[in-house]
Coordinates of N, CA, C and O in Angstrom, one line a residue:
M10 N 1.9 -22.0 -27.8 CA 1.0 -21.3 -26.9 C 1.7 -20.0 -26.5 O 2.9 -19.9 -26.2
P11 N 0.9 -18.9 -26.6 CA 1.5 -17.6 -26.2 C 2.0 -17.5 -24.8 O 1.5 -18.3 -23.9
N12 N 3.0 -16.7 -24.6 CA 3.7 -16.7 -23.3 C 2.8 -16.4 -22.1 O 2.8 -17.0 -21.1
N13 N 1.8 -15.4 -22.3 CA 0.9 -15.1 -21.2 C 0.0 -16.3 -20.9 O -0.4 -16.5 -19.8
T14 N -0.4 -17.0 -22.0 CA -1.3 -18.1 -21.8 C -0.5 -19.2 -21.0 O -1.1 -19.8 -20.1
W15 N 0.7 -19.5 -21.4 CA 1.5 -20.5 -20.7 C 1.7 -20.1 -19.2 O 1.5 -20.9 -18.3
N16 N 2.0 -18.8 -18.9 CA 2.1 -18.4 -17.5 C 0.8 -18.5 -16.8 O 0.8 -18.9 -15.6
A17 N -0.3 -18.2 -17.4 CA -1.6 -18.3 -16.8 C -2.0 -19.7 -16.4 O -2.4 -20.0 -15.3
V18 N -1.8 -20.6 -17.4 CA -2.1 -22.0 -17.2 C -1.2 -22.6 -16.1 O -1.7 -23.3 -15.2
T19 N 0.1 -22.3 -16.1 CA 1.0 -22.8 -15.1 C 0.6 -22.2 -13.7 O 0.7 -23.0 -12.8
A20 N 0.3 -21.0 -13.7 CA -0.1 -20.4 -12.4 C -1.4 -21.1 -11.8 O -1.4 -21.4 -10.6
I21 N -2.3 -21.3 -12.7 CA -3.5 -22.0 -12.3 C -3.2 -23.4 -11.7 O -3.7 -23.9 -10.7
L22 N -2.3 -24.1 -12.4 CA -1.9 -25.5 -12.0 C -1.2 -25.4 -10.7 O -1.5 -26.2 -9.8
Y23 N -0.3 -24.5 -10.5 CA 0.5 -24.3 -9.3 C -0.5 -24.0 -8.1 O -0.4 -24.6 -7.0
F24 N -1.4 -23.1 -8.3 CA -2.4 -22.7 -7.3 C -3.3 -23.9 -6.9 O -3.6 -24.2 -5.8
A25 N -3.7 -24.6 -8.0 CA -4.6 -25.8 -7.7 C -3.9 -26.9 -6.9 O -4.5 -27.4 -6.0
V26 N -2.7 -27.2 -7.3 CA -2.0 -28.2 -6.6 C -1.7 -27.8 -5.1 O -1.8 -28.5 -4.2
S27 N -1.4 -26.5 -5.0 CA -1.1 -25.9 -3.7 C -2.4 -26.0 -2.8 O -2.3 -26.4 -1.6
V28 N -3.5 -25.7 -3.3 CA -4.8 -25.8 -2.6 C -5.0 -27.3 -2.2 O -5.4 -27.6 -1.0
I29 N -4.8 -28.2 -3.1 CA -5.0 -29.6 -2.8 C -4.1 -30.1 -1.7 O -4.5 -30.8 -0.7
I30 N -2.8 -29.7 -1.8 CA -1.8 -30.1 -0.8 C -2.1 -29.5 0.6 O -2.1 -30.2 1.6
T31 N -2.5 -28.2 0.6 CA -2.8 -27.6 1.8 C -4.1 -28.2 2.5 O -4.1 -28.4 3.7
A32 N -5.1 -28.4 1.7 CA -6.3 -29.1 2.2 C -6.0 -30.4 2.8 O -6.5 -30.8 3.9
W33 N -5.2 -31.2 2.1 CA -4.8 -32.5 2.6 C -4.0 -32.4 3.9 O -4.3 -33.1 4.9
F34 N -3.1 -31.4 4.0 CA -2.4 -31.2 5.2 C -3.3 -30.8 6.4 O -3.2 -31.4 7.4
I35 N -4.2 -29.9 6.1 CA -5.1 -29.4 7.2 C -6.0 -30.6 7.6 O -6.2 -30.8 8.8
E36 N -6.4 -31.4 6.7 CA -7.2 -32.5 7.0 C -6.5 -33.6 7.9 O -7.1 -34.3 8.6
Q37 N -5.2 -33.6 7.8 CA -4.4 -34.5 8.6 C -4.5 -34.2 10.1 O -4.2 -35.0 10.9
K38 N -4.8 -33.0 10.4 CA -5.0 -32.5 11.8 C -3.8 -32.7 12.6 O -3.9 -33.3 13.7
F39 N -2.6 -32.3 12.1 CA -1.4 -32.5 12.9 C -1.4 -31.7 14.1 O -1.3 -30.5 14.1
G40 N -1.6 -32.4 15.3 CA -1.5 -31.7 16.6 C -2.7 -30.9 17.0 O -2.6 -30.3 18.0
Y41 N -3.8 -31.0 16.3 CA -5.0 -30.3 16.8 C -6.2 -31.0 16.4 O -6.2 -31.8 15.5
V42 N -7.3 -30.7 17.1 CA -8.6 -31.3 16.8 C -9.4 -30.2 16.0 O -9.5 -29.1 16.5
A43 N -9.9 -30.6 14.9 CA -10.6 -29.6 14.0 C -11.9 -30.2 13.5 O -12.0 -31.4 13.2
T44 N -12.9 -29.4 13.4 CA -14.2 -29.8 12.8 C -14.1 -29.6 11.3 O -13.2 -28.8 10.8
P45 N -15.0 -30.2 10.5 CA -15.0 -29.9 9.1 C -15.2 -28.4 8.7 O -14.5 -27.9 7.8
G46 N -15.9 -27.7 9.5 CA -16.1 -26.3 9.3 C -14.8 -25.5 9.5 O -14.5 -24.6 8.8
A47 N -14.1 -25.9 10.5 CA -12.8 -25.3 10.8 C -11.8 -25.6 9.7 O -11.0 -24.7 9.3
I48 N -11.8 -26.8 9.2 CA -10.9 -27.1 8.1 C -11.2 -26.3 6.9 O -10.3 -25.8 6.2
L49 N -12.5 -26.2 6.5 CA -12.9 -25.3 5.4 C -12.5 -23.9 5.6 O -11.9 -23.2 4.7
L50 N -12.8 -23.3 6.8 CA -12.4 -22.0 7.1 C -10.9 -21.8 7.0 O -10.4 -20.8 6.5
S51 N -10.1 -22.8 7.5 CA -8.7 -22.7 7.4 C -8.2 -22.6 6.0 O -7.3 -21.9 5.7
N52 N -8.8 -23.4 5.1 CA -8.4 -23.4 3.7 C -8.7 -22.0 3.1 O -7.9 -21.5 2.3
I53 N -9.8 -21.5 3.4 CA -10.2 -20.2 2.9 C -9.2 -19.1 3.4 O -8.8 -18.3 2.6
V54 N -8.9 -19.1 4.7 CA -7.9 -18.2 5.2 C -6.6 -18.3 4.6 O -5.9 -17.4 4.2
A55 N -6.1 -19.6 4.4 CA -4.8 -19.9 3.8 C -4.8 -19.4 2.4 O -3.7 -18.8 1.9
A56 N -5.8 -19.5 1.6 CA -5.9 -19.1 0.2 C -6.1 -17.5 0.1 O -5.7 -17.0 -1.0
S57 N -6.6 -16.9 1.1 CA -7.0 -15.5 0.9 C -5.8 -14.6 0.6 O -6.0 -13.7 -0.3
K58 N -4.6 -14.8 1.1 CA -3.5 -13.9 0.8 C -3.1 -14.0 -0.6 O -2.7 -13.1 -1.3
W59 N -3.3 -15.2 -1.2 CA -2.9 -15.4 -2.6 C -4.0 -14.8 -3.5 O -3.7 -14.3 -4.6
V60 N -5.3 -14.9 -3.1 CA -6.3 -14.3 -3.9 C -6.2 -12.8 -3.9 O -6.3 -12.2 -5.0
V61 N -5.9 -12.2 -2.8 CA -5.7 -10.7 -2.7 C -4.6 -10.3 -3.6 O -4.8 -9.3 -4.4
I62 N -3.4 -10.9 -3.6 CA -2.3 -10.5 -4.4 C -2.5 -10.8 -5.9 O -2.1 -10.0 -6.7
T63 N -3.3 -11.8 -6.2 CA -3.6 -12.2 -7.6 C -4.5 -11.2 -8.2 O -4.3 -10.7 -9.3
I64 N -5.6 -10.8 -7.4 CA -6.5 -9.8 -7.9 C -5.8 -8.5 -8.1 O -6.0 -7.7 -9.1
A65 N -4.9 -8.1 -7.1 CA -4.2 -6.8 -7.2 C -3.3 -6.9 -8.5 O -3.3 -5.9 -9.2
A66 N -2.7 -8.0 -8.8 CA -1.9 -8.1 -10.0 C -2.7 -8.0 -11.3 O -2.3 -7.3 -12.2
L67 N -3.8 -8.6 -11.3 CA -4.7 -8.6 -12.4 C -5.2 -7.1 -12.7 O -5.3 -6.7 -13.9
V68 N -5.5 -6.4 -11.6 CA -6.1 -5.1 -11.8 C -5.0 -4.0 -12.0 O -5.2 -3.1 -12.8
M69 N -3.9 -4.1 -11.3 CA -2.9 -3.0 -11.3 C -1.7 -3.2 -12.2 O -1.1 -2.2 -12.6
L70 N -1.4 -4.4 -12.6 CA -0.2 -4.6 -13.4 C -0.6 -4.6 -14.9 O -1.6 -5.2 -15.3
E71 N 0.3 -4.0 -15.7 CA 0.1 -4.1 -17.2 C 1.2 -5.0 -17.8 O 0.9 -5.9 -18.6
E72 N 2.4 -4.8 -17.3 CA 3.5 -5.7 -17.8 C 3.9 -6.7 -16.8 O 3.8 -6.5 -15.6
N73 N 4.3 -7.8 -17.3 CA 4.7 -9.0 -16.4 C 3.7 -9.5 -15.5 O 4.0 -10.1 -14.5
K74 N 2.4 -9.2 -15.8 CA 1.3 -9.6 -14.9 C 1.3 -11.1 -14.7 O 1.3 -11.6 -13.6
W75 N 1.3 -11.8 -15.8 CA 1.2 -13.3 -15.7 C 2.5 -14.0 -15.2 O 2.5 -15.0 -14.6
I76 N 3.6 -13.3 -15.5 CA 4.9 -13.9 -15.0 C 4.9 -13.7 -13.4 O 5.2 -14.7 -12.7
F77 N 4.4 -12.6 -12.9 CA 4.4 -12.4 -11.5 C 3.4 -13.3 -10.9 O 3.7 -13.9 -9.8
I78 N 2.2 -13.5 -11.5 CA 1.2 -14.4 -10.9 C 1.7 -15.8 -10.9 O 1.5 -16.6 -9.9
R79 N 2.4 -16.2 -12.0 CA 3.0 -17.6 -12.0 C 4.0 -17.8 -10.9 O 4.0 -18.8 -10.2
R80 N 4.8 -16.8 -10.7 CA 5.8 -16.9 -9.6 C 5.2 -16.9 -8.2 O 5.7 -17.5 -7.3
T81 N 4.2 -16.1 -8.0 CA 3.5 -16.1 -6.7 C 2.8 -17.5 -6.5 O 2.8 -18.0 -5.4
A82 N 2.3 -18.0 -7.6 CA 1.7 -19.4 -7.5 C 2.7 -20.4 -7.1 O 2.4 -21.3 -6.3
F83 N 3.9 -20.3 -7.7 CA 5.0 -21.2 -7.3 C 5.4 -21.0 -5.8 O 5.6 -22.0 -5.1
A84 N 5.4 -19.8 -5.3 CA 5.6 -19.5 -3.9 C 4.6 -20.3 -3.0 O 4.9 -20.8 -2.0
A85 N 3.3 -20.2 -3.5 CA 2.3 -20.9 -2.7 C 2.5 -22.4 -2.7 O 2.4 -23.0 -1.7
L86 N 2.8 -22.9 -3.9 CA 3.1 -24.4 -4.0 C 4.3 -24.8 -3.2 O 4.2 -25.8 -2.4
A87 N 5.4 -24.0 -3.2 CA 6.6 -24.4 -2.4 C 6.3 -24.4 -0.9 O 6.7 -25.2 -0.2
G88 N 5.5 -23.4 -0.5 CA 5.1 -23.3 0.9 C 4.2 -24.4 1.3 O 4.4 -25.0 2.4
S89 N 3.3 -24.8 0.5 CA 2.4 -26.0 0.8 C 3.2 -27.2 0.9 O 3.0 -28.0 1.8
C90 N 4.2 -27.4 0.0 CA 5.0 -28.6 0.1 C 5.9 -28.6 1.3 O 6.1 -29.7 1.9
A91 N 6.4 -27.5 1.7 CA 7.2 -27.4 2.9 C 6.5 -27.7 4.2 O 7.1 -28.1 5.2
M92 N 5.2 -27.7 4.2 CA 4.4 -28.0 5.4 C 4.7 -29.5 5.8 O 4.6 -29.9 6.9
Y93 N 4.9 -30.3 4.8 CA 5.1 -31.7 5.0 C 6.5 -32.1 5.6 O 6.7 -33.2 5.9
S94 N 7.3 -31.0 5.9 CA 8.5 -31.3 6.7 C 8.1 -31.7 8.1 O 9.0 -32.2 8.8
T95 N 6.9 -31.6 8.5 CA 6.5 -32.1 9.8 C 6.8 -33.6 9.9 O 7.1 -34.0 11.0
Y96 N 6.8 -34.3 8.8 CA 7.2 -35.7 8.9 C 8.6 -35.9 9.3 O 9.0 -36.8 10.0
A97 N 9.5 -35.0 8.7 CA 10.9 -35.1 9.0 C 11.2 -34.6 10.5 O 12.0 -35.2 11.2
F98 N 10.4 -33.6 10.9 CA 10.6 -33.1 12.3 C 10.2 -34.1 13.3 O 10.6 -34.0 14.5
R99 N 9.5 -35.1 13.0 CA 9.1 -36.2 13.9 C 10.2 -37.0 14.4 O 10.1 -37.7 15.4
F100 N 11.3 -37.0 13.7 CA 12.5 -37.8 14.0 C 13.4 -37.0 14.9 O 14.5 -37.5 15.3
F101 N 13.1 -35.8 15.2 CA 13.9 -35.0 16.2 C 13.3 -35.1 17.6 O 12.1 -35.3 17.7
P102 N 14.1 -35.0 18.6 CA 13.6 -35.1 20.0 C 12.9 -33.9 20.5 O 13.3 -33.2 21.4
I103 N 11.8 -33.6 19.8 CA 11.0 -32.4 20.1 C 9.5 -32.9 20.2 O 9.1 -33.9 19.7
S104 N 8.7 -32.1 20.9 CA 7.3 -32.4 21.1 C 6.5 -32.3 19.8 O 7.0 -31.7 18.8
S105 N 5.3 -32.9 19.8 CA 4.5 -32.8 18.6 C 4.1 -31.3 18.3 O 4.0 -30.9 17.1
W106 N 3.9 -30.5 19.3 CA 3.6 -29.1 19.1 C 4.8 -28.4 18.4 O 4.6 -27.7 17.4
Q107 N 6.0 -28.7 18.8 CA 7.2 -28.1 18.2 C 7.3 -28.6 16.7 O 7.7 -27.9 15.8
Q108 N 7.0 -29.9 16.5 CA 7.1 -30.5 15.2 C 6.2 -29.7 14.2 O 6.6 -29.3 13.1
F109 N 5.0 -29.5 14.6 CA 4.0 -28.7 13.9 C 4.4 -27.3 13.7 O 4.4 -26.8 12.6
T110 N 4.9 -26.7 14.7 CA 5.3 -25.2 14.7 C 6.5 -25.0 13.8 O 6.5 -24.1 13.0
F111 N 7.5 -25.9 13.9 CA 8.7 -25.8 13.0 C 8.3 -26.0 11.6 O 8.8 -25.3 10.7
A112 N 7.4 -26.9 11.3 CA 7.0 -27.1 9.9 C 6.3 -25.9 9.3 O 6.5 -25.5 8.2
M113 N 5.4 -25.3 10.2 CA 4.7 -24.1 9.7 C 5.7 -23.0 9.5 O 5.6 -22.2 8.5
A114 N 6.6 -22.8 10.4 CA 7.6 -21.7 10.3 C 8.4 -21.9 9.0 O 8.7 -21.0 8.3
L115 N 8.8 -23.2 8.7 CA 9.6 -23.4 7.5 C 8.7 -23.1 6.3 O 9.2 -22.5 5.3
A116 N 7.5 -23.5 6.3 CA 6.6 -23.3 5.2 C 6.4 -21.8 4.9 O 6.5 -21.3 3.8
M117 N 6.3 -21.0 6.0 CA 6.2 -19.5 5.8 C 7.5 -18.9 5.3 O 7.5 -18.1 4.5
L118 N 8.6 -19.4 5.8 CA 9.9 -18.9 5.4 C 10.1 -19.2 3.9 O 10.5 -18.3 3.1
V119 N 9.7 -20.4 3.4 CA 9.8 -20.7 2.0 C 8.9 -19.8 1.2 O 9.3 -19.3 0.1
M120 N 7.7 -19.6 1.6 CA 6.8 -18.7 0.9 C 7.3 -17.3 0.8 O 7.2 -16.7 -0.2
V121 N 7.8 -16.8 2.0 CA 8.3 -15.4 2.0 C 9.4 -15.3 1.0 O 9.5 -14.3 0.3
L122 N 10.4 -16.2 1.1 CA 11.6 -16.1 0.2 C 11.2 -16.1 -1.3 O 11.6 -15.3 -2.1
F123 N 10.3 -17.1 -1.7 CA 9.9 -17.2 -3.1 C 9.0 -16.0 -3.5 O 9.1 -15.6 -4.6
F124 N 8.2 -15.5 -2.6 CA 7.4 -14.3 -2.9 C 8.3 -13.1 -3.1 O 8.1 -12.3 -4.0
L125 N 9.2 -12.9 -2.2 CA 10.2 -11.8 -2.4 C 10.9 -11.9 -3.7 O 11.1 -10.9 -4.4
K126 N 11.3 -13.1 -4.0 CA 12.0 -13.3 -5.3 C 11.0 -13.0 -6.5 O 11.5 -12.4 -7.5
A127 N 9.8 -13.3 -6.4 CA 8.8 -13.0 -7.4 C 8.7 -11.5 -7.6 O 8.6 -10.9 -8.7
V128 N 8.7 -10.8 -6.5 CA 8.5 -9.3 -6.5 C 9.8 -8.7 -7.1 O 9.7 -7.8 -8.0
T129 N 11.0 -9.1 -6.7 CA 12.2 -8.5 -7.1 C 12.5 -8.9 -8.6 O 12.9 -8.0 -9.4
D130 N 12.2 -10.1 -9.0 CA 12.5 -10.6 -10.3 C 11.6 -9.9 -11.4 O 12.0 -9.7 -12.5
T131 N 10.4 -9.5 -11.0 CA 9.5 -8.8 -11.9 C 9.6 -7.3 -11.7 O 8.8 -6.5 -12.3
R132 N 10.6 -6.9 -10.9 CA 10.9 -5.4 -10.7 C 9.7 -4.6 -10.2 O 9.5 -3.5 -10.6
L133 N 9.0 -5.2 -9.3 CA 7.9 -4.5 -8.7 C 8.4 -3.8 -7.4 O 9.4 -4.2 -6.8
P134 N 7.7 -2.7 -7.0 CA 8.1 -2.0 -5.8 C 8.0 -2.9 -4.6 O 7.1 -3.8 -4.6
L135 N 8.8 -2.7 -3.6 CA 8.7 -3.6 -2.4 C 7.4 -3.4 -1.6 O 7.2 -4.3 -0.8
K136 N 6.6 -2.4 -1.9 CA 5.3 -2.3 -1.3 C 4.4 -3.5 -1.6 O 3.6 -3.9 -0.8
W137 N 4.7 -4.2 -2.8 CA 3.9 -5.4 -3.1 C 4.2 -6.5 -2.0 O 3.4 -7.2 -1.6
F138 N 5.5 -6.5 -1.7 CA 6.0 -7.5 -0.7 C 5.4 -7.1 0.7 O 4.9 -8.0 1.4
A139 N 5.4 -5.8 1.0 CA 4.9 -5.4 2.3 C 3.4 -5.7 2.4 O 2.9 -6.1 3.5
V140 N 2.6 -5.5 1.4 CA 1.2 -5.7 1.4 C 1.0 -7.2 1.6 O 0.1 -7.7 2.4
W141 N 1.7 -8.1 0.9 CA 1.5 -9.5 1.0 C 1.9 -10.0 2.4 O 1.3 -10.8 3.0
M142 N 3.0 -9.4 3.0 CA 3.4 -9.7 4.3 C 2.3 -9.4 5.3 O 2.1 -10.1 6.3
A143 N 1.7 -8.2 5.1 CA 0.5 -7.9 6.0 C -0.6 -8.9 5.9 O -1.1 -9.3 6.9
C144 N -0.9 -9.3 4.7 CA -1.9 -10.4 4.5 C -1.5 -11.7 5.1 O -2.3 -12.4 5.7
L145 N -0.2 -12.0 5.0 CA 0.3 -13.2 5.7 C 0.2 -13.2 7.2 O -0.3 -14.1 7.8
L146 N 0.5 -12.0 7.8 CA 0.4 -11.8 9.2 C -1.0 -12.0 9.6 O -1.3 -12.7 10.6
I147 N -1.9 -11.3 8.9 CA -3.4 -11.4 9.3 C -3.8 -12.9 9.1 O -4.6 -13.4 10.0
S148 N -3.4 -13.6 8.1 CA -3.7 -15.0 7.9 C -3.2 -15.9 9.0 O -4.0 -16.7 9.5
V149 N -2.0 -15.7 9.5 CA -1.5 -16.5 10.6 C -2.2 -16.2 11.8 O -2.6 -17.1 12.6
I150 N -2.5 -14.9 12.1 CA -3.3 -14.6 13.3 C -4.7 -15.3 13.3 O -5.2 -15.9 14.2
M151 N -5.3 -15.2 12.1 CA -6.7 -15.8 12.0 C -6.6 -17.3 12.1 O -7.5 -17.9 12.8
Q152 N -5.6 -17.9 11.5 CA -5.4 -19.4 11.6 C -5.3 -19.8 13.1 O -5.9 -20.7 13.5
T153 N -4.3 -19.2 13.8 CA -4.0 -19.6 15.1 C -5.0 -19.2 16.2 O -5.2 -20.0 17.1
R154 N -5.6 -18.1 16.1 CA -6.4 -17.6 17.1 C -7.9 -17.8 16.8 O -8.7 -18.1 17.8
V155 N -8.3 -17.6 15.6 CA -9.7 -17.6 15.3 C -10.2 -19.0 14.8 O -11.1 -19.6 15.4
V156 N -9.4 -19.6 13.9 CA -9.9 -20.8 13.3 C -9.7 -22.0 14.2 O -10.6 -22.7 14.5
F157 N -8.5 -22.2 14.8 CA -8.2 -23.3 15.6 C -8.0 -23.0 17.0 O -7.9 -24.0 17.8
S158 N -7.9 -21.8 17.4 CA -7.5 -21.4 18.8 C -6.3 -22.3 19.3 O -6.4 -22.9 20.4
L159 N -5.3 -22.4 18.5 CA -4.2 -23.2 18.8 C -3.4 -22.8 20.0 O -3.2 -21.6 20.2
H160 N -3.1 -23.7 20.8 CA -2.2 -23.5 22.0 C -1.5 -24.8 22.3 O -2.1 -25.9 22.1
P161 N -0.3 -24.8 22.8 CA 0.4 -26.1 23.0 C -0.4 -27.0 23.9 O -0.3 -28.2 23.7
D162 N -1.2 -26.6 24.8 CA -2.0 -27.5 25.6 C -3.1 -28.2 24.9 O -3.6 -29.2 25.3
L163 N -3.4 -27.7 23.7 CA -4.5 -28.4 22.9 C -4.0 -29.5 22.0 O -4.7 -30.2 21.3
V164 N -2.6 -29.7 21.9 CA -2.1 -30.7 21.0 C -2.4 -32.1 21.5 O -2.1 -32.4 22.6
T165 N -3.1 -32.8 20.7 CA -3.5 -34.2 21.0 C -3.3 -35.1 19.9 O -4.1 -36.0 19.6
N166 N -2.2 -34.9 19.1 CA -2.0 -35.7 17.9 C -1.6 -37.1 18.3 O -0.4 -37.4 18.6
G167 N -2.5 -38.1 18.3 CA -2.2 -39.5 18.6 C -1.3 -40.1 17.5 O -0.6 -41.0 17.9
V168 N -1.3 -39.6 16.3 CA -0.5 -40.2 15.3 C 1.0 -40.0 15.6 O 1.8 -40.9 15.4
S169 N 1.3 -38.8 16.2 CA 2.8 -38.6 16.4 C 3.2 -39.1 17.8 O 4.3 -38.8 18.2
Q170 N 2.4 -39.8 18.5 CA 2.7 -40.3 19.8 C 4.0 -41.2 19.8 O 4.8 -41.2 20.7
F171 N 4.2 -41.8 18.6 CA 5.3 -42.7 18.5 C 6.6 -41.9 18.3 O 7.7 -42.4 18.5
F172 N 6.5 -40.6 17.9 CA 7.6 -39.8 17.6 C 7.8 -38.7 18.7 O 8.8 -37.9 18.6
D173 N 6.9 -38.6 19.6 CA 7.0 -37.5 20.6 C 7.9 -37.9 21.7 O 7.5 -38.6 22.7
F174 N 9.2 -37.5 21.7 CA 10.2 -38.0 22.6 C 10.1 -37.3 23.9 O 10.8 -37.8 24.9
L175 N 9.4 -36.3 24.1 CA 9.3 -35.5 25.3 C 8.2 -36.0 26.3 O 8.1 -35.5 27.4
T176 N 7.4 -36.9 25.8 CA 6.3 -37.4 26.7 C 6.5 -38.8 27.2 O 7.3 -39.5 26.7

C-alpha cells in the first residue's frame, strides 16, 4: 500500500474511533443532563476543530499532507481516550464537577501536546498550531456555554454519587 494511502486509511480509522469514543462519552452524561439534540450538537462542535484543520491541510499542504492528517487524527484519538480518566478521578476526594472538569482538562492537554507534536514533526509553521488553538477555544466555549450551559450547580450525576466524597 502506498505511503499516502496508508496514512489516509490510518487517519480515517483514528478519527472514526475518536468520534465513537467521544459520542459514547458524551452519551454517558457525566455530571450534566443533556437532551439527544444537545448530545448531537456537542459531537458536531467537538469534531469541528478537526474538520477545519483537516480541510486546511487538504487544501493548503502539498508535502506531508497525509502524515500531518494522520498525526492530527491520533491527537484526536488520544484526547478522546483521555476523557475516560474521569473514572480514575472518581477515586479522588473531589466533587463530581471536579472529576468531570479535571478529565476534560487532561483530554485537552493531551490533544494540545499531540497536535503541537504533529505540527512540529511535519515542520509546519506554528500558525497552524495557533489556528487550531483558536478553534479549540471556540469549541470549548460553545460546549460549555451554548451546548450544555454547564455550571457546577447543574451537576446532577447520580452515577458518581458513590464516589463524590464532598457531599
